[in-house]
Structure formats: structure tokens, C-alpha cells
Coordinates of C-alpha atoms in Angstrom, one line a residue:
Chain A
M162 CA 33.7 -8.4 6.7
K163 CA 33.9 -5.7 2.9
E164 CA 35.1 -10.4 1.8
Y165 CA 32.2 -11.5 4.2
L166 CA 29.6 -8.8 2.4
K167 CA 30.7 -10.0 -0.8
K168 CA 28.7 -12.5 -1.4
Y169 CA 25.3 -11.0 -0.1
I170 CA 26.2 -8.0 -2.8
K171 CA 26.7 -10.6 -5.7
V172 CA 22.8 -11.6 -5.3
I173 CA 21.8 -8.5 -4.8
D174 CA 23.6 -7.2 -8.2
D175 CA 22.1 -10.5 -10.3
K176 CA 18.5 -9.8 -8.8
L177 CA 19.0 -6.1 -10.0
D178 CA 20.3 -6.8 -13.3
K179 CA 17.6 -8.9 -13.8
Y180 CA 14.8 -6.7 -12.5
L181 CA 16.5 -3.6 -14.9
A182 CA 16.7 -6.4 -17.8
I183 CA 17.2 -3.8 -21.1
E184 CA 13.9 -4.1 -23.1
D185 CA 14.4 -3.4 -26.6
N186 CA 11.5 -1.2 -27.5
P187 CA 11.4 2.3 -28.1
Q188 CA 11.9 2.9 -24.3
R189 CA 15.3 1.4 -24.1
I190 CA 17.1 4.7 -23.0
I191 CA 14.9 4.9 -19.9
Y192 CA 16.5 1.3 -19.2
E193 CA 20.4 2.7 -19.6
A194 CA 19.7 5.4 -17.7
M195 CA 18.2 3.2 -14.7
R196 CA 20.9 1.2 -14.8
Y197 CA 23.6 3.1 -15.3
S198 CA 23.0 5.0 -11.7
V199 CA 22.2 1.0 -9.9
F200 CA 25.3 -0.5 -11.1
A201 CA 27.3 3.1 -10.6
G202 CA 29.4 1.1 -7.6
G203 CA 26.8 1.8 -4.7
K204 CA 27.9 0.4 -1.1
R205 CA 24.7 -1.8 -1.3
L206 CA 24.0 -1.1 2.6
R207 CA 20.7 -1.3 3.0
P208 CA 20.1 -4.0 0.9
V209 CA 22.6 -6.2 2.9
L210 CA 21.0 -4.3 5.8
M211 CA 18.0 -6.6 5.2
L212 CA 19.5 -9.8 4.3
L213 CA 21.0 -9.7 7.7
T214 CA 18.1 -8.8 9.0
C215 CA 16.4 -11.1 7.7
E216 CA 18.5 -13.7 8.5
M217 CA 19.4 -12.7 12.2
C218 CA 15.3 -13.1 12.8
G219 CA 14.9 -16.8 11.3
G220 CA 13.4 -15.9 8.0
D221 CA 14.2 -16.7 4.6
T222 CA 16.1 -14.6 2.3
D223 CA 14.7 -15.0 -1.0
E224 CA 11.6 -13.5 0.1
V225 CA 13.2 -10.5 1.0
L226 CA 15.5 -9.9 -1.9
P227 CA 12.5 -8.3 -3.6
F228 CA 12.1 -5.5 -0.5
A229 CA 16.4 -5.2 -0.8
C230 CA 16.2 -4.5 -4.8
A231 CA 13.3 -2.3 -4.2
L232 CA 14.6 -0.2 -1.4
E233 CA 18.6 0.2 -3.2
M234 CA 16.2 1.4 -6.4
I235 CA 14.8 3.6 -3.9
H236 CA 18.4 5.0 -2.8
T237 CA 19.4 5.1 -6.1
Y238 CA 16.4 7.4 -7.6
S239 CA 16.8 9.4 -4.6
L240 CA 20.4 10.3 -5.4
I241 CA 19.7 11.4 -9.3
H242 CA 16.7 13.9 -7.9
D243 CA 19.1 14.8 -5.3
D244 CA 22.2 15.4 -8.4
L245 CA 19.9 17.6 -10.2
P246 CA 20.9 21.3 -10.9
A247 CA 17.6 22.2 -9.2
M248 CA 18.4 20.3 -5.7
D249 CA 22.9 20.3 -5.3
N250 CA 23.5 20.9 -8.6
D251 CA 25.9 17.2 -8.6
D252 CA 28.0 17.0 -11.4
L253 CA 29.8 13.7 -9.8
R254 CA 28.8 10.5 -7.8
R255 CA 31.2 7.9 -7.4
G256 CA 33.7 9.6 -10.0
K257 CA 31.2 8.9 -12.4
P258 CA 29.1 11.9 -14.4
T259 CA 25.9 12.0 -12.8
S260 CA 22.5 10.7 -14.5
H261 CA 21.7 14.2 -15.8
K262 CA 25.2 15.2 -17.2
Q263 CA 25.5 11.5 -19.0
F264 CA 21.7 11.9 -20.4
G265 CA 20.0 15.2 -19.8
E266 CA 17.7 16.3 -17.5
A267 CA 14.9 15.6 -18.3
T268 CA 15.5 11.6 -18.7
A269 CA 17.6 11.9 -15.5
I270 CA 14.1 13.0 -13.8
L271 CA 12.1 9.7 -15.9
A272 CA 15.0 7.8 -14.6
G273 CA 14.7 8.6 -11.6
D274 CA 11.0 8.7 -11.2
A275 CA 10.7 5.1 -13.1
L276 CA 13.0 3.5 -10.4
L277 CA 10.8 4.7 -7.7
N278 CA 7.8 3.2 -9.8
K279 CA 10.2 0.1 -10.5
A280 CA 10.7 -0.5 -6.8
F281 CA 6.6 0.0 -5.7
E282 CA 6.7 -3.1 -8.6
V283 CA 8.5 -5.6 -7.6
V284 CA 7.6 -6.1 -4.5
S285 CA 3.8 -6.1 -5.5
A286 CA 4.9 -9.1 -7.8
Y287 CA 4.5 -11.3 -4.5
S288 CA 2.4 -14.7 -4.4
G289 CA 4.1 -15.7 -1.7
N290 CA 1.9 -17.9 1.4
N291 CA 1.8 -14.2 3.1
P292 CA 0.6 -12.0 1.3
D293 CA -0.6 -10.0 4.6
R294 CA 3.1 -10.0 5.7
A295 CA 4.0 -8.7 2.4
M296 CA 1.3 -5.6 1.9
K297 CA 2.9 -4.7 5.7
A298 CA 6.0 -4.9 4.1
V299 CA 5.2 -2.5 0.9
N300 CA 3.4 0.1 3.4
I301 CA 6.7 0.6 6.1
L302 CA 8.3 0.5 2.5
A303 CA 5.8 3.5 1.0
V304 CA 5.7 5.5 4.0
S305 CA 9.9 5.1 4.5
S306 CA 10.2 6.8 1.4
G307 CA 8.3 9.1 1.6
S308 CA 6.5 12.6 2.9
E309 CA 7.3 11.6 6.6
G310 CA 10.2 9.8 5.6
M311 CA 12.8 10.6 2.6
I312 CA 11.3 13.0 1.5
G313 CA 9.8 14.9 4.2
G314 CA 14.1 15.1 5.4
Q315 CA 15.2 15.8 2.1
I316 CA 12.6 19.1 2.1
V317 CA 13.6 19.9 5.5
D318 CA 17.7 19.7 4.5
M319 CA 17.2 22.5 1.8
Q320 CA 15.0 24.5 3.4
S321 CA 18.2 24.9 6.4
E322 CA 21.2 25.7 3.4
G323 CA 22.7 28.8 4.1
R324 CA 21.6 29.3 8.0
E325 CA 22.6 27.8 10.7
I326 CA 19.7 24.7 12.8
T327 CA 19.9 23.2 15.8
L328 CA 21.6 20.3 16.8
D329 CA 17.7 18.9 17.6
E330 CA 16.8 20.3 13.9
L331 CA 19.8 17.9 12.4
R332 CA 19.1 14.5 14.0
Y333 CA 15.5 15.2 13.1
L334 CA 16.5 16.1 9.6
H335 CA 18.4 12.9 9.0
L336 CA 16.1 11.0 10.7
N337 CA 14.2 10.8 7.9
K338 CA 16.2 12.1 4.8
T339 CA 18.8 8.8 5.7
G340 CA 17.8 6.9 8.4
A341 CA 14.4 6.7 7.3
I342 CA 15.3 4.2 5.1
I343 CA 17.8 2.7 6.4
R344 CA 15.4 2.1 9.5
S345 CA 13.2 0.3 7.3
A346 CA 15.8 -2.2 5.6
C347 CA 16.1 -3.7 9.2
V348 CA 12.2 -3.5 9.9
I349 CA 11.4 -4.6 6.7
G350 CA 13.6 -7.6 7.1
A351 CA 12.1 -8.2 10.6
V352 CA 8.5 -8.3 9.7
M353 CA 9.0 -10.3 6.3
S354 CA 10.6 -13.0 9.1
G355 CA 7.8 -12.8 10.6
A356 CA 9.5 -11.3 13.9
D357 CA 7.2 -10.6 16.9
S358 CA 7.0 -7.5 18.2
G359 CA 9.3 -7.5 20.7
A360 CA 12.5 -8.3 18.1
I361 CA 10.7 -6.1 15.2
K362 CA 10.8 -3.5 18.3
A363 CA 14.5 -4.1 19.1
V364 CA 15.8 -3.9 15.3
D365 CA 14.4 -0.5 15.1
E366 CA 16.2 0.8 17.9
F367 CA 19.2 -0.9 16.4
S368 CA 18.4 0.8 13.1
R369 CA 17.8 3.8 14.6
N370 CA 21.0 4.5 16.1
L371 CA 23.0 2.7 13.4
G372 CA 21.3 5.4 10.7
I373 CA 22.5 8.8 13.3
A374 CA 26.2 7.0 13.6
F375 CA 26.1 6.0 9.6
Q376 CA 25.1 9.9 8.3
I377 CA 27.6 11.8 11.1
Q378 CA 30.3 9.3 9.9
D379 CA 29.5 10.8 6.6
D380 CA 29.9 14.3 7.7
I381 CA 33.6 13.4 8.9
L382 CA 34.7 11.9 6.3
D383 CA 33.5 14.8 3.6
V384 CA 36.5 16.6 5.8
T385 CA 38.9 13.9 6.4
G386 CA 38.3 12.0 3.3
T387 CA 40.1 12.4 -0.1
E388 CA 38.7 12.2 -3.0
S389 CA 39.7 9.3 -4.1
E390 CA 38.3 7.3 -1.7
L391 CA 35.0 9.0 -1.5
G392 CA 34.1 9.7 -5.5
K393 CA 33.4 13.1 -5.0
P394 CA 35.0 16.8 -3.9
I395 CA 35.7 17.0 -0.3
G396 CA 34.3 19.7 1.5
S397 CA 31.6 19.9 -0.6
D398 CA 29.3 20.3 2.9
A399 CA 31.2 22.9 3.9
E400 CA 31.0 25.0 0.4
E401 CA 27.3 24.4 0.0
G402 CA 26.1 25.4 3.0
K403 CA 25.6 22.2 5.0
N404 CA 24.7 22.0 8.7
T405 CA 26.6 18.9 9.3
Y406 CA 27.6 17.5 13.0
V407 CA 31.1 18.3 12.4
S408 CA 29.9 22.2 11.3
L409 CA 28.0 22.1 14.4
L410 CA 30.4 20.2 16.7
G411 CA 33.6 20.1 15.7
L412 CA 35.2 16.7 14.3
Q413 CA 36.3 15.9 17.7
K414 CA 33.1 15.2 19.6
S415 CA 30.9 13.9 16.2
E416 CA 33.4 11.1 16.3
E417 CA 32.7 10.5 19.6
L418 CA 28.5 10.7 18.9
S419 CA 29.3 8.5 16.0
E420 CA 30.7 6.1 18.4
E421 CA 28.0 6.7 21.8
Y422 CA 25.2 6.1 18.6
S423 CA 26.7 3.2 17.7
K424 CA 27.2 1.4 20.6
K425 CA 23.9 2.1 21.3
A426 CA 22.3 0.2 18.2
K427 CA 24.7 -2.3 18.9
Q428 CA 22.9 -2.5 22.5
A429 CA 19.6 -3.1 21.1
L430 CA 21.3 -6.2 19.5
N431 CA 21.6 -8.3 22.0
I432 CA 18.0 -9.6 22.9
F433 CA 19.2 -12.2 19.6
G434 CA 22.6 -13.5 21.1
E435 CA 25.2 -14.9 18.9
K436 CA 22.7 -14.0 16.1
A437 CA 22.8 -10.9 15.9
N438 CA 27.0 -11.0 16.2
T439 CA 27.1 -10.6 12.1
L440 CA 25.2 -7.2 12.3
K441 CA 26.7 -6.0 15.1
E442 CA 30.5 -6.6 13.0
L443 CA 28.7 -4.2 10.6
T444 CA 27.3 -1.4 12.7
D445 CA 31.3 -1.8 13.7
Y446 CA 32.9 -1.5 10.3
L447 CA 30.3 0.9 9.0
T448 CA 31.3 3.2 11.6
D449 CA 35.4 2.7 11.1
R450 CA 34.4 3.0 6.9
R451 CA 36.9 5.5 5.1
S452 CA 33.9 5.7 2.1
Chain B
M129 CA -23.4 13.2 -17.4
K130 CA -21.8 16.6 -15.8
E131 CA -24.0 16.7 -12.7
Y132 CA -24.2 13.0 -12.3
L133 CA -20.3 12.9 -12.0
K134 CA -20.6 15.4 -9.4
K135 CA -21.6 12.9 -6.4
Y136 CA -18.6 10.4 -7.7
I137 CA -15.7 13.5 -7.9
K138 CA -16.7 14.6 -4.2
V139 CA -16.2 11.6 -2.8
I140 CA -13.1 10.8 -4.7
D141 CA -12.0 14.5 -3.4
D142 CA -13.3 14.1 -0.3
K143 CA -11.3 11.5 0.7
L144 CA -8.2 12.7 -1.0
D145 CA -8.6 15.6 1.2
K146 CA -8.4 13.3 4.3
Y147 CA -4.6 11.4 2.5
L148 CA -2.5 15.1 1.8
A149 CA -3.9 16.6 5.2
I150 CA -1.1 18.8 6.1
E151 CA 1.3 17.5 8.9
D152 CA 2.7 20.0 11.0
N153 CA 6.0 19.4 11.0
P154 CA 9.2 20.6 10.0
Q155 CA 8.4 19.2 6.1
R156 CA 4.8 20.8 5.7
I157 CA 5.6 22.9 2.6
I158 CA 5.6 19.8 0.8
Y159 CA 2.1 19.3 2.3
E160 CA 0.8 22.4 0.5
A161 CA 2.7 21.8 -2.9
M162 CA 1.1 18.0 -3.0
R163 CA -2.0 19.6 -2.3
Y164 CA -1.6 22.8 -5.0
S165 CA -1.5 20.8 -7.8
V166 CA -4.1 17.6 -7.0
F167 CA -6.6 20.5 -6.2
A168 CA -6.0 22.8 -8.8
G169 CA -9.2 21.6 -10.7
G170 CA -8.4 17.7 -11.3
K171 CA -11.6 16.4 -14.0
R172 CA -10.6 13.8 -11.8
L173 CA -11.5 11.0 -14.6
R174 CA -9.9 8.0 -13.9
P175 CA -10.5 7.6 -10.6
V176 CA -13.8 8.4 -11.6
L177 CA -13.5 5.3 -14.6
M178 CA -12.3 3.1 -11.6
L179 CA -15.4 3.8 -9.2
L180 CA -18.3 3.1 -12.6
T181 CA -16.1 0.1 -13.5
C182 CA -16.7 -1.3 -9.9
E183 CA -20.3 -0.5 -9.6
M184 CA -20.6 -2.1 -13.0
C185 CA -18.8 -5.2 -11.8
G186 CA -20.4 -5.4 -8.9
G187 CA -17.7 -4.4 -6.7
D188 CA -17.6 -2.5 -3.7
T189 CA -16.6 1.6 -3.8
D190 CA -15.2 1.6 -0.2
E191 CA -11.8 -1.0 -1.1
V192 CA -11.9 0.2 -4.7
L193 CA -12.1 4.6 -3.2
P194 CA -7.8 4.4 -2.1
F195 CA -6.7 2.8 -5.8
A196 CA -9.0 5.7 -7.4
C197 CA -7.1 8.3 -4.8
A198 CA -3.6 6.9 -5.6
L199 CA -4.4 6.9 -9.5
E200 CA -5.3 10.9 -9.1
M201 CA -2.3 11.0 -7.6
I202 CA 0.3 9.3 -10.3
H203 CA -1.9 11.5 -12.6
T204 CA -0.8 14.9 -10.7
Y205 CA 2.8 13.8 -10.0
S206 CA 3.4 13.1 -13.6
L207 CA 1.5 16.6 -14.4
I208 CA 4.1 17.7 -11.9
H209 CA 6.9 16.6 -13.0
D210 CA 6.1 17.1 -16.8
D211 CA 5.7 20.7 -16.6
L212 CA 8.8 20.9 -15.1
P213 CA 11.6 23.7 -17.3
A214 CA 13.4 20.6 -18.6
M215 CA 10.6 18.5 -19.9
D216 CA 7.6 21.1 -21.4
N217 CA 8.4 24.0 -19.9
D218 CA 5.1 24.9 -19.0
D219 CA 3.7 27.6 -16.6
L220 CA 0.5 27.1 -16.6
R221 CA -1.7 24.8 -15.9
R222 CA -5.4 24.4 -15.5
G223 CA -5.2 28.7 -15.2
K224 CA -3.0 28.5 -12.5
P225 CA 0.7 28.8 -12.5
T226 CA 2.4 24.7 -12.8
S227 CA 4.1 23.7 -9.3
H228 CA 7.2 24.9 -10.1
K229 CA 6.2 28.3 -11.0
Q230 CA 4.4 28.4 -7.7
F231 CA 7.2 27.0 -5.5
G232 CA 10.7 26.4 -7.4
E233 CA 11.8 23.5 -8.8
A234 CA 13.4 21.6 -6.4
T235 CA 9.8 21.4 -4.5
A236 CA 8.1 20.6 -7.4
I237 CA 10.5 18.0 -8.1
L238 CA 9.9 16.6 -5.0
A239 CA 6.5 17.0 -4.3
G240 CA 6.1 15.1 -7.5
D241 CA 8.3 12.4 -6.0
A242 CA 6.4 12.5 -2.3
L243 CA 2.8 12.2 -5.0
L244 CA 3.9 9.1 -6.5
N245 CA 5.1 7.4 -3.2
K246 CA 2.0 8.9 -1.5
A247 CA -0.3 6.9 -3.8
F248 CA 1.4 3.5 -3.0
E249 CA 1.4 5.0 0.6
V250 CA -2.6 4.7 0.2
V251 CA -3.2 1.8 -1.7
S252 CA -0.8 -0.6 0.3
A253 CA -2.3 0.5 4.2
Y254 CA -5.3 -1.9 2.4
S255 CA -6.3 -4.3 5.5
G256 CA -9.5 -6.3 3.7
N257 CA -10.2 -10.2 3.2
N258 CA -8.6 -9.7 0.0
P259 CA -4.8 -9.6 -0.2
D260 CA -3.8 -11.4 -2.5
R261 CA -6.8 -9.1 -5.0
A262 CA -5.2 -6.3 -3.5
M263 CA -1.3 -7.1 -4.3
K264 CA -2.2 -7.4 -7.5
A265 CA -4.1 -4.4 -8.0
V266 CA -0.8 -2.8 -6.7
N267 CA 0.8 -4.4 -8.9
I268 CA -1.3 -3.3 -11.8
L269 CA -0.8 0.0 -10.8
A270 CA 2.5 0.3 -10.5
V271 CA 3.6 -1.3 -14.1
S272 CA 0.9 0.9 -16.0
S273 CA 3.0 3.9 -14.2
G274 CA 6.2 2.6 -14.8
S275 CA 8.7 2.3 -17.6
E276 CA 6.5 0.1 -19.3
G277 CA 3.8 2.2 -19.1
M278 CA 3.2 6.0 -18.6
I279 CA 6.8 7.1 -18.3
G280 CA 7.9 4.3 -20.8
G281 CA 5.6 6.7 -23.6
Q282 CA 7.3 10.3 -22.0
I283 CA 10.5 8.8 -22.9
V284 CA 8.9 7.9 -26.5
D285 CA 7.2 11.4 -26.3
M286 CA 10.1 13.5 -26.0
Q287 CA 12.2 11.3 -28.3
S288 CA 10.1 12.0 -30.8
E289 CA 10.3 16.0 -30.5
G290 CA 10.2 17.5 -33.9
R291 CA 10.0 15.1 -36.0
E292 CA 8.0 13.7 -37.8
I293 CA 6.9 10.4 -36.3
T294 CA 4.2 7.6 -38.1
L295 CA 0.3 7.4 -36.7
D296 CA 1.4 3.4 -35.4
E297 CA 4.8 5.1 -33.4
L298 CA 2.3 7.9 -32.1
R299 CA -0.4 5.0 -31.2
Y300 CA 2.2 3.5 -29.2
L301 CA 3.2 6.6 -27.6
H302 CA -0.2 7.0 -26.6
L303 CA -1.2 4.1 -25.1
N304 CA 1.4 4.6 -22.5
K305 CA 1.1 7.8 -21.9
T306 CA -2.2 8.6 -21.3
G307 CA -3.4 5.1 -22.5
A308 CA -1.4 3.2 -19.5
I309 CA -3.0 4.7 -16.3
I310 CA -6.8 5.4 -17.8
R311 CA -6.6 1.3 -18.3
S312 CA -5.0 0.5 -15.0
A313 CA -7.6 2.7 -13.4
C314 CA -10.7 0.5 -15.2
V315 CA -8.7 -3.1 -15.0
I316 CA -8.3 -1.7 -11.1
G317 CA -12.1 -1.4 -10.6
A318 CA -12.7 -4.7 -12.1
V319 CA -9.9 -6.8 -10.3
M320 CA -11.0 -5.7 -7.0
S321 CA -14.5 -6.4 -7.8
G322 CA -13.1 -10.4 -8.5
A323 CA -14.9 -9.8 -11.9
D324 CA -13.6 -13.0 -13.3
S325 CA -11.8 -12.7 -16.5
G326 CA -13.7 -12.8 -19.7
A327 CA -14.6 -9.4 -18.1
I328 CA -11.9 -7.9 -17.1
K329 CA -10.3 -8.9 -20.6
A330 CA -14.0 -6.8 -21.8
V331 CA -12.9 -3.8 -19.2
D332 CA -9.5 -4.0 -21.1
E333 CA -10.5 -4.2 -24.1
F334 CA -12.6 -0.6 -22.9
S335 CA -10.6 0.7 -21.6
R336 CA -8.2 0.4 -24.0
N337 CA -9.8 2.5 -27.1
L338 CA -11.2 4.6 -24.8
G339 CA -7.4 5.5 -23.5
I340 CA -7.0 6.7 -27.8
A341 CA -10.7 7.8 -28.2
F342 CA -9.9 10.2 -25.7
Q343 CA -6.3 11.6 -26.3
I344 CA -7.2 11.6 -29.8
Q345 CA -10.0 14.0 -28.1
D346 CA -7.1 16.3 -26.4
D347 CA -5.3 16.8 -29.7
I348 CA -8.4 18.2 -31.6
L349 CA -8.9 20.4 -28.4
D350 CA -5.4 21.9 -28.7
V351 CA -6.5 23.8 -31.6
T352 CA -10.4 23.9 -32.0
G353 CA -10.6 24.8 -27.8
T354 CA -10.4 28.1 -26.7
E355 CA -7.5 29.7 -23.8
S356 CA -10.9 30.0 -21.1
E357 CA -12.1 26.4 -21.7
L358 CA -8.5 24.9 -21.5
G359 CA -6.9 26.6 -18.8
K360 CA -3.9 27.0 -20.8
P361 CA -2.3 28.3 -24.6
I362 CA -4.4 27.0 -28.1
G363 CA -2.2 25.4 -30.3
S364 CA 1.2 25.0 -27.5
D365 CA 0.9 21.7 -29.0
A366 CA 2.2 22.9 -32.8
E367 CA 3.9 25.2 -31.4
E368 CA 6.7 22.8 -29.3
G369 CA 6.9 20.4 -32.5
K370 CA 4.1 17.8 -30.8
N371 CA 3.5 14.5 -33.2
T372 CA -0.3 15.0 -32.5
Y373 CA -3.3 12.9 -34.3
V374 CA -4.6 16.3 -35.9
S375 CA -0.8 17.3 -37.3
L376 CA -0.5 13.7 -39.2
L377 CA -3.7 13.1 -40.5
G378 CA -5.5 16.6 -40.0
L379 CA -8.7 17.4 -38.5
Q380 CA -11.7 16.0 -40.2
K381 CA -10.0 12.1 -39.8
S382 CA -9.1 12.9 -36.3
E383 CA -12.6 13.0 -35.4
E384 CA -13.9 9.9 -37.1
L385 CA -11.2 8.3 -35.6
S386 CA -12.0 9.7 -32.3
E387 CA -15.6 8.5 -33.1
E388 CA -14.1 4.9 -34.9
Y389 CA -12.3 4.6 -31.1
S390 CA -15.4 5.8 -29.1
K391 CA -17.9 3.0 -30.4
K392 CA -15.3 0.6 -30.7
A393 CA -15.1 1.3 -26.2
K394 CA -18.7 0.9 -25.8
Q395 CA -19.1 -2.1 -28.1
A396 CA -16.9 -4.1 -25.7
L397 CA -18.5 -2.9 -22.9
N398 CA -22.0 -5.1 -24.2
I399 CA -21.5 -8.2 -22.2
F400 CA -22.5 -6.4 -19.2
G401 CA -25.8 -5.3 -20.8
E402 CA -27.5 -2.4 -18.9
K403 CA -24.9 -1.8 -16.2
A404 CA -22.6 -0.8 -19.2
N405 CA -24.7 2.4 -19.6
T406 CA -23.0 4.8 -17.4
L407 CA -19.7 4.1 -18.8
K408 CA -21.0 4.3 -21.6
E409 CA -22.7 8.0 -21.3
L410 CA -19.4 8.8 -19.7
T411 CA -17.2 7.6 -23.2
D412 CA -19.3 10.1 -25.3
Y413 CA -19.8 12.9 -23.4
L414 CA -15.7 12.2 -22.7
T415 CA -14.7 12.3 -26.7
D416 CA -17.6 15.0 -27.0
R417 CA -16.2 17.1 -24.1
R418 CA -15.0 21.2 -25.0
S419 CA -12.6 20.9 -21.9

């Protein structure tokens, strides 16, 4: 699977490289800061999910690629802002100094802002034959990363630090914080392919369950991983008083739950028959990962 | 003029009030923080400019209103992030505690992010008959607030603090930092009205000159205004070692220059005949203002 994904990752990275070309003008430092975080070794999970969903739905990956890159920019901006001293105050991300450690806090804030902006710049440069469809996709993107999506989840996460929350609250938090843009990755892939409402619904169901399975696995890895595998200190969730699936349910129950959501995710794709094989394999790969 | 503008401001505020309705869910604090800054007494200059340009070009203000509100959200997010301790570290804005003073730094960062997101949510909810035109307007919006627009100007501004810059550098800085979204206010108003390329070019020329005149006036007021008029301490630019038109040229030369740009702005609108009267009056009003 890792080998198979490489060709998709290359397509995404080449396009990101073009979108984020350094402009030789007085503000070039902002491009350097944007690139530093975007090319810091991310797995490109969200854009890959979008491209694979597009292929499953018979769409044109060229039309979808700007949206895939935009989603990676949005993911990256959220990490830059999350790492800030006023937020999680993290010094390392994927084994490298975080943006504010490298460029200073003010530039890190602006680099995050600029990536969020650039995401919408890139998708609104659409000039294809389906502006209605593209506008809908831009809207899905914006909603999923906003106050009823990712940012909503971040706020709830912040407010729940240091106090114990229920499993329902944890699920709500992650459905938004990490789940919303995993969902929009898949749903945009389907919408831009012209998929019908039944197919879009199935993709939504798949991605909703995948998002939770993915997050549980993240929580498990914070306990069972190694620093070299993850590129950050182990046990940081517990140290920061974060609520995780592992802190609420323990390791074994978390692993069972991850398996359960992963299974539900794959089932949702059955209507696509064999075309869903790659996404199903990716689901297994993600819930078995070590980093 | 102030009286005349009130009806436009009411339309904008009513729409902003709807867009930013508080959702009664676990993240409601983010809506409170977004509203706190959006309804802190801003002049609504940018959205008013967009509506007036739209009317001058014979467009439908209902189609333009979401873009006008989006621009005000983007302006507000930029102020929230600008005020942060890592940036200008301002405690007061329009006589009220800044967002991070009121809600804490983490929530202020996210409230800014959420407003930027919401701006694109609102404009991409477009469902009218000109999706191509609307997509173009979304792109103008994104470019003007991004790394080649407002954020680019903010970076250059940050880097120039504490060292003396040339008049050309100052002009470049402000063409981007404050000028870019004043320009996009007007150009989007024209584009969404279906204006032809000659009209769009004239509007662009108008708004480019207006933006500089407006900024010079801002710099003048920081020296000649009173704290009660401005809602913030007087002389803060000089104290922070900022380069301004006044610090570079002195007060009298700055006043002359403001007048010159204001004149150029109005001249650019001559092709619109009498229809341009309101925008011309607004130009005089803005370059004569006391706050």
C-alpha cells in the first residue's frame, strides 16, 4: 500500500510545489514559512483520500487536484496554529522544529493564515465546465474547516483539557476536529466526480467512520508508538491532560473500537463493488499503521 | 454623508447578524468571540464601498451583499490577529479590550481563523445564475487577502518596524496591507455587477488611489486625532517605531499627498458620469474624517 500511494503523493507534492512557488518579492519569508510546514513530511492522507474517492466514483482527478492540495494546506495551517505557544505549545512536529520555533510566532501565525487563504485562492481559480459543482465543493471545504467543523472541534478540545469528558463528548469533538476534513476530502472527491446522492451518502458514511477509526488509532499510537516512529514525544496526550479514547476506554477496548469503526467504514463502500477495493485497503492500512 | 451611509450599514449589519448567529452547541464561545469583534463598532467602510460600487455599475446589491459581509469578516479577522501579543500586542481596539484580552489568546487566534473561514463559507453558498462570475469574485477576494495581498503587506510591515524605509517601500506595504482589500471591495462590486473591462479598470484605478489616500489619513490621525475620537492611544505608531507617511514626509506634505491621491481617485470615476457622485463624496468624506 505504501508503495502504491507513492504515485499519488508525488502528483500532490508536485502540484503543491507549484502552488507554493516562492515569489521573489519583499514578503518572500511568508512563502518560505508556508513551504517549510507543507513539506515537513506529512502523509498526505487527506488529499490521497480525495483522489482515491474521485477515482472510485469515475471522476477526473485533474479537476479534483486543486481541492486535494487546498485540503492539505488547510490541514497544515491548522497544525501550525495548533502548535503555537498559546495553544498546544509544541516545539517539535514530525521531528522538526515547529513553525514558530523556526520563524518566530508572528510569522507562524501569518503563515497559517496565508495557507488558509491560499487554499481558497487555489480552488476558486476553477475554470472548468461545472462552476456550480465546483462552488458546492468550495462550500463543503469552507464549512468543514470552519466553526461548525474543524475549528469547532478545536474549541471544544481546548475547553475539555484538564477535565474528564464523556465518550459522547469525545466523539463529538473528533467528528469535528479531525473528522470534518477527512469527511470533506471524500465527499468533495465524490461531488466533483458528479456522483449521485446515493453514492455521496455512502462516501459520507465511509469517511465519517474512517475518521473516528483514524483518531482512535492516533490515540493508541501516542501510547504504544516510539518517538522515532512518530517524530514527537510519546505520551504527550496524557501529559497535557488530554482526553483520548485510550484514557477513557483503555488500550484493549480502544483497539476493538477502532476495528469496529474501520469495519463500518468498509461496509459503507459495498455499493461500489470492486471499485472500492483500494479505499478499503487504505482503511486497513491506516488502522494498522505505526506512525 | 454619515447619515446617508447609515442605511447601507444597517443592511450590512443585519446580514452579518444572521451569518454570525450563535449556534447553541459546545463551541458557542467561538461565535461569541467572532461577534464580539465584528460588532465592536467598525465603520463598515469596505462593505459600503462594495455596495456603492455595485450601485454605480448598475448591479444587484443582494448578489453582492454576501461578498460585502465576507470582506468585513476578513478585515475583522486581520485586526484580531494583528492585535495579538506576538504581533502588535494591543490591549484596546475602538475603545474596547481586544479579542485576546477578552477571551484569551487561544480563542482569539481561533476566532480570527473562524472569521476567515466563514467569509469563504458565505460567498461559496452562492446559488444565483452567474456561478462563473461569482467564482471569479471569490478568487479576487482570496487573492486580495492572501500572501500577495493583505498578508503580504503585514509581513513587510512587520519586517520594516524599527528601521527606516523608503517612500516606495511604504507605498508597496500599504498597497498590500490596507490597499488590497479596499481594492477588492470595489472590484468585486464591479465584477459581480457584470461591468465591462473598461469599467472594472476605472474602478480598480479609483480604489487603488483611494486606498493610499485613506492610509495617509490614518497616519495623520494617529498624530492629530484624540484618544476619544480614535478609541486608542494617540501617537502609538511613533511609539512602536512604525514607518508612516507622517514620519517619512511630515504632516503638511502628508496632507498634500492625501489630497492628491484623493483627487486621482475621483478622476478615475469620471467615465461613470453622475452615477459616480456618491463614491466621490465618500472619497472626500473619508479623507476629511476625524476617526
